[in-house]
XYZ file of N, CA and C in Angstrom:
480
model
N 59.516 163.210 22.621
C 60.471 164.303 22.987
C 61.131 164.818 21.710
N 61.296 166.129 21.584
C 61.980 166.544 20.422
C 63.495 166.622 20.644
N 64.145 166.775 19.516
C 65.708 166.611 19.546
C 66.323 167.658 20.425
N 65.735 168.877 20.639
C 66.444 169.844 21.513
C 66.404 169.342 22.975
N 65.318 168.718 23.356
C 65.202 168.225 24.717
C 66.145 167.047 24.933
N 66.320 166.256 23.845
C 67.275 165.043 23.902
C 68.671 165.609 23.939
N 68.998 166.673 23.171
C 70.342 167.197 23.213
C 70.568 167.764 24.642
N 69.599 168.428 25.150
C 69.747 168.881 26.604
C 70.085 167.776 27.547
N 69.324 166.634 27.405
C 69.524 165.421 28.261
C 71.081 165.003 28.097
N 71.445 164.947 26.849
C 72.920 164.513 26.573
C 73.781 165.508 27.281
N 73.537 166.726 27.294
C 74.485 167.690 27.982
C 74.384 167.588 29.445
N 73.269 167.231 30.022
C 73.103 167.122 31.474
C 73.906 165.983 31.989
N 74.114 164.967 31.128
C 74.666 163.706 31.654
C 76.210 163.762 31.448
N 76.777 164.689 30.818
C 78.202 164.803 30.559
C 78.988 165.001 31.838
N 80.205 164.512 31.795
C 81.181 164.914 32.917
C 82.432 165.453 32.347
N 83.287 165.883 33.190
C 84.452 166.662 32.810
C 85.426 165.782 31.976
N 85.600 164.566 32.378
C 86.576 163.675 31.683
C 86.213 163.388 30.243
N 87.092 163.424 29.321
C 86.878 163.095 27.957
C 87.368 161.744 27.601
N 86.427 160.783 27.305
C 86.827 159.446 27.025
C 87.277 159.113 25.642
N 87.312 160.122 24.710
C 87.618 159.878 23.342
C 88.996 159.955 23.012
N 89.349 159.224 22.050
C 90.825 159.199 21.610
C 90.874 159.833 20.190
N 91.793 159.372 19.406
C 92.035 160.039 18.199
C 90.882 160.528 17.407
N 90.976 161.689 16.850
C 89.831 162.410 16.137
C 89.985 162.119 14.664
N 88.877 162.038 14.021
C 88.835 161.800 12.564
C 87.825 162.810 12.056
N 88.012 163.100 10.819
C 86.951 163.964 10.142
C 86.298 163.068 8.992
N 84.927 162.990 9.092
C 84.252 162.273 8.090
C 83.195 163.209 7.387
N 82.802 162.913 6.286
C 81.849 163.657 5.452
C 80.447 163.413 5.842
N 79.691 164.384 6.240
C 78.322 164.176 6.574
C 77.427 164.195 5.228
N 76.251 163.811 5.402
C 75.306 163.763 4.177
C 75.050 165.063 3.589
N 75.293 166.179 4.332
C 74.997 167.469 3.789
C 76.311 168.144 3.234
N 77.376 167.375 3.076
C 78.663 167.796 2.583
C 79.403 168.745 3.545
N 78.930 168.741 4.772
C 79.717 169.497 5.862
C 80.526 168.483 6.537
N 81.728 168.853 6.958
C 82.628 167.937 7.686
C 82.098 167.909 9.143
N 81.977 166.704 9.649
C 81.568 166.511 10.976
C 82.591 165.872 11.827
N 83.016 166.350 12.932
C 84.077 165.778 13.731
C 83.580 164.528 14.490
N 84.223 163.470 14.232
C 83.785 162.218 14.944
C 85.135 161.656 15.521
N 84.987 161.006 16.665
C 86.072 160.405 17.400
C 85.826 158.945 17.496
N 86.998 158.180 17.539
C 86.787 156.757 17.903
C 86.760 156.635 19.431
N 86.127 155.539 19.841
C 86.043 155.291 21.226
C 86.610 153.922 21.473
N 87.625 153.729 22.256
C 88.218 152.521 22.533
C 88.059 152.192 24.092
N 87.263 151.172 24.287
C 86.978 150.771 25.767
C 88.195 150.411 26.467
N 89.175 149.767 25.831
C 90.414 149.468 26.557
C 91.283 150.608 27.054
N 91.027 151.825 26.376
C 91.776 153.003 26.795
C 91.218 153.539 28.105
N 90.134 153.044 28.516
C 89.400 153.469 29.787
C 89.893 152.600 30.979
N 90.427 151.462 30.674
C 90.798 150.547 31.671
C 91.785 151.162 32.717
N 91.347 150.993 34.075
C 92.123 151.498 35.207
C 91.995 152.996 35.423
N 91.282 153.676 34.427
C 91.038 155.205 34.592
C 89.601 155.451 34.930
N 88.687 154.801 34.109
C 87.284 155.159 34.239
C 86.404 153.930 34.254
N 85.267 154.061 34.920
C 84.225 153.038 34.783
C 83.365 153.544 33.615
N 82.679 152.557 32.921
C 81.977 152.999 31.666
C 80.523 152.511 31.855
N 79.556 153.347 31.645
C 78.207 152.990 31.567
C 77.741 153.055 30.064
N 77.494 151.900 29.559
C 77.064 151.814 28.160
C 75.499 151.663 28.118
N 74.914 152.559 27.312
C 73.543 152.497 27.113
C 73.271 152.204 25.613
N 72.854 151.030 25.294
C 72.548 150.608 23.909
C 71.063 150.844 23.562
N 70.746 151.363 22.495
C 69.284 151.529 22.046
C 69.274 151.768 20.497
N 68.092 151.509 19.979
C 67.935 151.664 18.501
C 68.099 153.074 18.031
N 67.556 154.024 18.846
C 67.605 155.481 18.421
C 67.253 156.374 19.649
N 67.533 157.688 19.484
C 67.088 158.604 20.522
C 65.613 158.683 20.640
N 64.937 158.250 19.648
C 63.381 158.254 19.744
C 62.829 157.039 20.462
N 63.682 156.068 20.796
C 63.277 154.907 21.524
C 62.738 155.229 22.868
N 61.614 154.814 23.197
C 60.881 155.178 24.479
C 61.788 154.701 25.769
N 62.274 153.496 25.720
C 63.076 152.897 26.725
C 64.340 153.705 26.986
N 65.009 154.149 25.847
C 66.185 154.971 25.848
C 65.925 156.319 26.550
N 64.811 156.925 26.117
C 64.439 158.225 26.707
C 64.170 158.100 28.247
N 63.579 156.986 28.683
C 63.318 156.720 30.071
C 64.727 156.574 30.854
N 65.610 155.934 30.212
C 66.967 155.811 30.917
C 67.624 157.120 30.981
N 67.581 157.921 29.928
C 68.314 159.191 29.965
C 67.644 160.151 31.059
N 66.309 160.030 31.133
C 65.600 160.859 32.244
C 66.161 160.336 33.641
N 66.358 159.034 33.862
C 66.773 158.555 35.121
C 68.185 159.084 35.443
N 69.019 159.280 34.442
C 70.422 159.692 34.585
C 70.687 161.194 34.683
N 69.607 161.945 34.168
C 69.890 163.398 33.904
C 70.291 164.301 35.121
N 69.777 163.923 36.281
C 70.166 164.806 37.376
C 71.248 164.330 38.242
N 72.156 163.451 37.657
C 73.265 162.880 38.479
C 74.559 163.146 37.956
N 74.890 164.342 37.401
C 76.123 164.622 36.826
C 77.285 164.493 37.818
N 77.075 164.997 39.029
C 78.185 164.963 39.997
C 78.418 163.484 40.472
N 77.448 162.606 40.527
C 77.625 161.223 40.828
C 78.514 160.518 39.778
N 78.325 160.961 38.494
C 79.153 160.336 37.498
C 80.554 160.816 37.644
N 80.849 162.118 37.848
C 82.168 162.613 38.054
C 82.839 162.068 39.282
N 82.084 161.940 40.379
C 82.637 161.443 41.637
C 83.164 159.976 41.425
N 82.587 159.188 40.580
C 82.759 157.805 40.454
C 83.634 157.446 39.233
N 84.200 158.487 38.608
C 84.940 158.315 37.301
C 84.124 157.474 36.286
N 82.870 157.881 36.135
C 82.031 157.165 35.281
C 81.697 157.813 34.015
N 81.958 157.222 32.931
C 81.863 157.737 31.532
C 80.596 157.136 30.987
N 79.733 157.978 30.446
C 78.492 157.646 29.805
C 78.714 157.402 28.264
N 78.437 156.241 27.708
C 78.533 155.973 26.299
C 77.165 155.510 25.838
N 76.618 156.273 24.966
C 75.369 155.967 24.341
C 75.616 155.376 22.934
N 75.223 154.148 22.772
C 75.507 153.414 21.559
C 74.155 153.219 20.866
N 73.896 154.010 19.756
C 72.631 154.001 19.121
C 72.774 153.380 17.769
N 71.774 152.681 17.262
C 71.810 152.069 15.947
C 71.921 153.035 14.801
N 71.311 154.265 15.042
C 71.470 155.192 14.035
C 72.871 155.806 14.098
N 73.242 156.808 13.248
C 74.548 157.346 13.316
C 74.842 158.322 14.437
N 74.186 158.181 15.611
C 74.254 159.044 16.660
C 74.758 158.462 17.942
N 75.951 157.965 18.056
C 76.477 157.425 19.258
C 77.422 158.418 19.869
N 77.455 158.397 21.247
C 78.223 159.407 21.997
C 78.963 158.849 23.091
N 80.088 159.439 23.470
C 80.882 159.185 24.699
C 80.974 160.517 25.391
N 80.279 160.679 26.492
C 80.159 161.971 27.261
C 79.862 163.057 26.271
N 78.729 162.927 25.466
C 78.219 163.794 24.524
C 79.084 164.130 23.295
N 80.235 163.625 23.218
C 81.093 163.655 22.081
C 80.668 162.685 21.044
N 80.359 163.053 19.754
C 79.940 161.951 18.848
C 81.173 161.063 18.597
N 80.794 159.709 18.566
C 81.818 158.670 18.249
C 81.461 158.090 16.924
N 82.427 157.571 16.166
C 82.233 156.965 14.843
C 81.381 155.750 14.855
N 80.923 155.368 13.707
C 80.102 154.176 13.563
C 80.775 152.934 13.848
N 82.053 152.904 13.441
C 82.839 151.697 13.679
C 83.050 151.427 15.156
N 83.337 152.444 15.913
C 83.379 152.327 17.415
C 82.106 151.732 17.999
N 81.007 152.272 17.557
C 79.698 151.835 18.063
C 79.422 150.361 17.625
N 79.726 150.056 16.438
C 79.568 148.675 15.927
C 80.481 147.681 16.778
N 81.713 148.181 17.090
C 82.596 147.274 17.765
C 82.079 147.084 19.267
N 81.449 148.043 19.927
C 80.873 147.947 21.177
C 79.669 146.892 21.223
N 78.830 147.111 20.131
C 77.756 146.230 19.999
C 78.179 144.776 19.834
N 79.136 144.555 19.012
C 79.660 143.186 18.807
C 80.237 142.622 20.102
N 81.117 143.351 20.768
C 81.799 142.960 21.960
C 80.861 142.483 23.055
N 79.755 143.229 23.127
C 78.717 142.951 24.230
C 77.513 142.153 23.739
N 77.540 141.876 22.499
C 76.428 140.992 21.872
C 75.054 141.656 21.998
N 75.000 143.033 21.587
C 73.702 143.636 21.755
C 73.286 144.013 20.223
N 72.230 143.565 19.734
C 71.736 143.867 18.377
C 71.238 145.252 18.388
N 71.240 145.796 17.112
C 70.818 147.205 16.910
C 69.386 147.551 17.415
N 68.531 146.545 17.369
C 67.138 146.881 17.745
C 66.916 146.642 19.303
N 67.938 146.235 20.023
C 67.740 145.997 21.462
C 68.265 147.124 22.366
N 67.628 147.209 23.510
C 68.018 148.183 24.514
C 68.756 147.366 25.600
N 69.863 147.906 26.135
C 70.606 147.273 27.263
C 71.504 148.325 27.915
N 71.642 148.163 29.243
C 72.543 149.005 30.062
C 73.586 148.174 30.604
N 74.838 148.431 30.356
C 75.998 147.646 30.878
C 76.925 148.527 31.585
N 77.308 148.098 32.784
C 78.270 148.788 33.664
C 79.527 148.035 33.543
N 80.632 148.726 33.071
C 81.986 148.176 32.999
C 82.852 148.728 33.999
N 83.575 148.009 34.839
C 84.405 148.464 35.855
C 85.718 148.963 35.413
N 86.443 149.599 36.284
C 87.812 150.012 35.882
C 88.693 148.904 35.468
N 88.383 147.705 35.908
C 89.237 146.483 35.520
C 88.786 145.914 34.184
N 87.739 146.590 33.564
C 87.358 146.147 32.168
C 86.223 145.103 32.237
N 85.872 144.598 33.457
C 84.918 143.525 33.630
C 83.457 144.094 33.613
N 82.579 143.210 33.222
C 81.166 143.677 33.269
C 80.617 143.521 34.691
N 80.175 144.551 35.219
C 79.685 144.583 36.683
C 78.141 144.390 36.797
N 77.461 144.802 35.734
C 75.961 144.545 35.703
C 75.516 144.749 34.304
N 74.393 144.089 33.979
C 73.853 144.200 32.587
C 72.325 144.092 32.842
N 71.668 145.158 32.296
C 70.179 145.235 32.449
C 69.453 145.450 31.144
N 68.367 144.669 30.914
C 67.585 144.910 29.659
C 66.486 145.950 29.762
N 66.465 146.628 30.931
C 65.368 147.635 31.193
C 66.124 148.818 31.840
N 65.485 150.065 31.884
C 66.109 151.243 32.410
C 66.524 150.979 33.904
N 67.572 151.628 34.338
C 68.127 151.451 35.651
C 68.170 152.824 36.302
N 67.793 152.911 37.623
C 68.019 154.203 38.331
C 69.456 154.530 38.460
N 69.860 155.732 38.396
C 71.272 156.107 38.534
C 71.682 155.726 40.009
N 70.857 155.854 40.944
C 71.233 155.537 42.332
C 71.554 154.086 42.526
N 70.857 153.191 41.786
C 71.143 151.748 41.804
C 72.477 151.530 41.271
N 72.876 152.194 40.137
C 74.162 152.074 39.598
C 75.293 152.540 40.558
N 74.993 153.721 41.138
C 75.987 154.274 42.046
C 76.182 153.388 43.250
N 75.075 152.776 43.852
C 75.224 151.886 44.862
C 76.114 150.604 44.532
N 75.886 150.123 43.392
C 76.700 149.017 42.898
C 78.162 149.356 42.874
N 78.438 150.529 42.285
C 79.814 151.005 42.200
C 80.381 151.300 43.618
N 79.583 151.897 44.413
C 80.158 152.248 45.757
C 80.426 151.042 46.642
N 79.857 149.849 46.312
C 80.113 148.610 47.032
C 81.354 147.854 46.432
N 81.978 148.369 45.370
C 83.123 147.720 44.860
C 84.368 148.072 45.605
N 85.290 147.070 45.846
C 86.475 147.372 46.630
C 87.311 148.488 46.042
N 87.469 148.706 44.851
C 88.189 149.812 44.265
C 87.604 151.086 44.616
N 86.322 151.153 44.554
C 85.611 152.447 44.938
C 85.706 152.655 46.435
N 85.699 151.643 47.253
C 85.799 151.800 48.673
C 87.181 152.410 48.918
N 88.242 151.928 48.196
C 89.528 152.501 48.420
C 89.583 153.896 48.002
N 88.976 154.251 46.834
C 88.960 155.600 46.307
C 88.308 156.560 47.393
N 87.141 156.148 47.964
C 86.482 156.952 48.963
C 87.254 157.233 50.155
N 88.102 156.207 50.642
C 88.984 156.341 51.765
C 90.112 157.366 51.533
N 90.617 157.325 50.267
C 91.723 158.220 49.908
C 91.306 159.663 49.750
N 90.020 159.891 49.587
C 89.572 161.332 49.412
C 88.995 161.825 50.610
């Protein structure tokens, strides 16, 4: 897949909520300033669920499979307060398509014990706990079913 298709996939998976916190400016390799943000998982607690997709790069076949499985489910992400965070070993990590800095990505890798060369999908609940962890691509519907079975989600659905 070329980069334009991958960028389109990133855009398709975004939701309205912005999970990024304080913004920083870092120098890119071409001497252009690139806006990067830090991502703090604890800032999401009790607000959003977080779906972490760890992969070596956007060119990784398993990563591309996962992104294809998620691409048509934007409304499902928004309905479930679900933030997509793509943690890539290259300098291209994202939280809802917003670039996040390398230190945030490294912190997530360390916290969840995922090496740069490994693929993993981890669902973190609003309580900050790991709800599922998969070493292979997961259907969006399976993730949604898992979320919908959670007591907090059941309560959210009754309130709406």
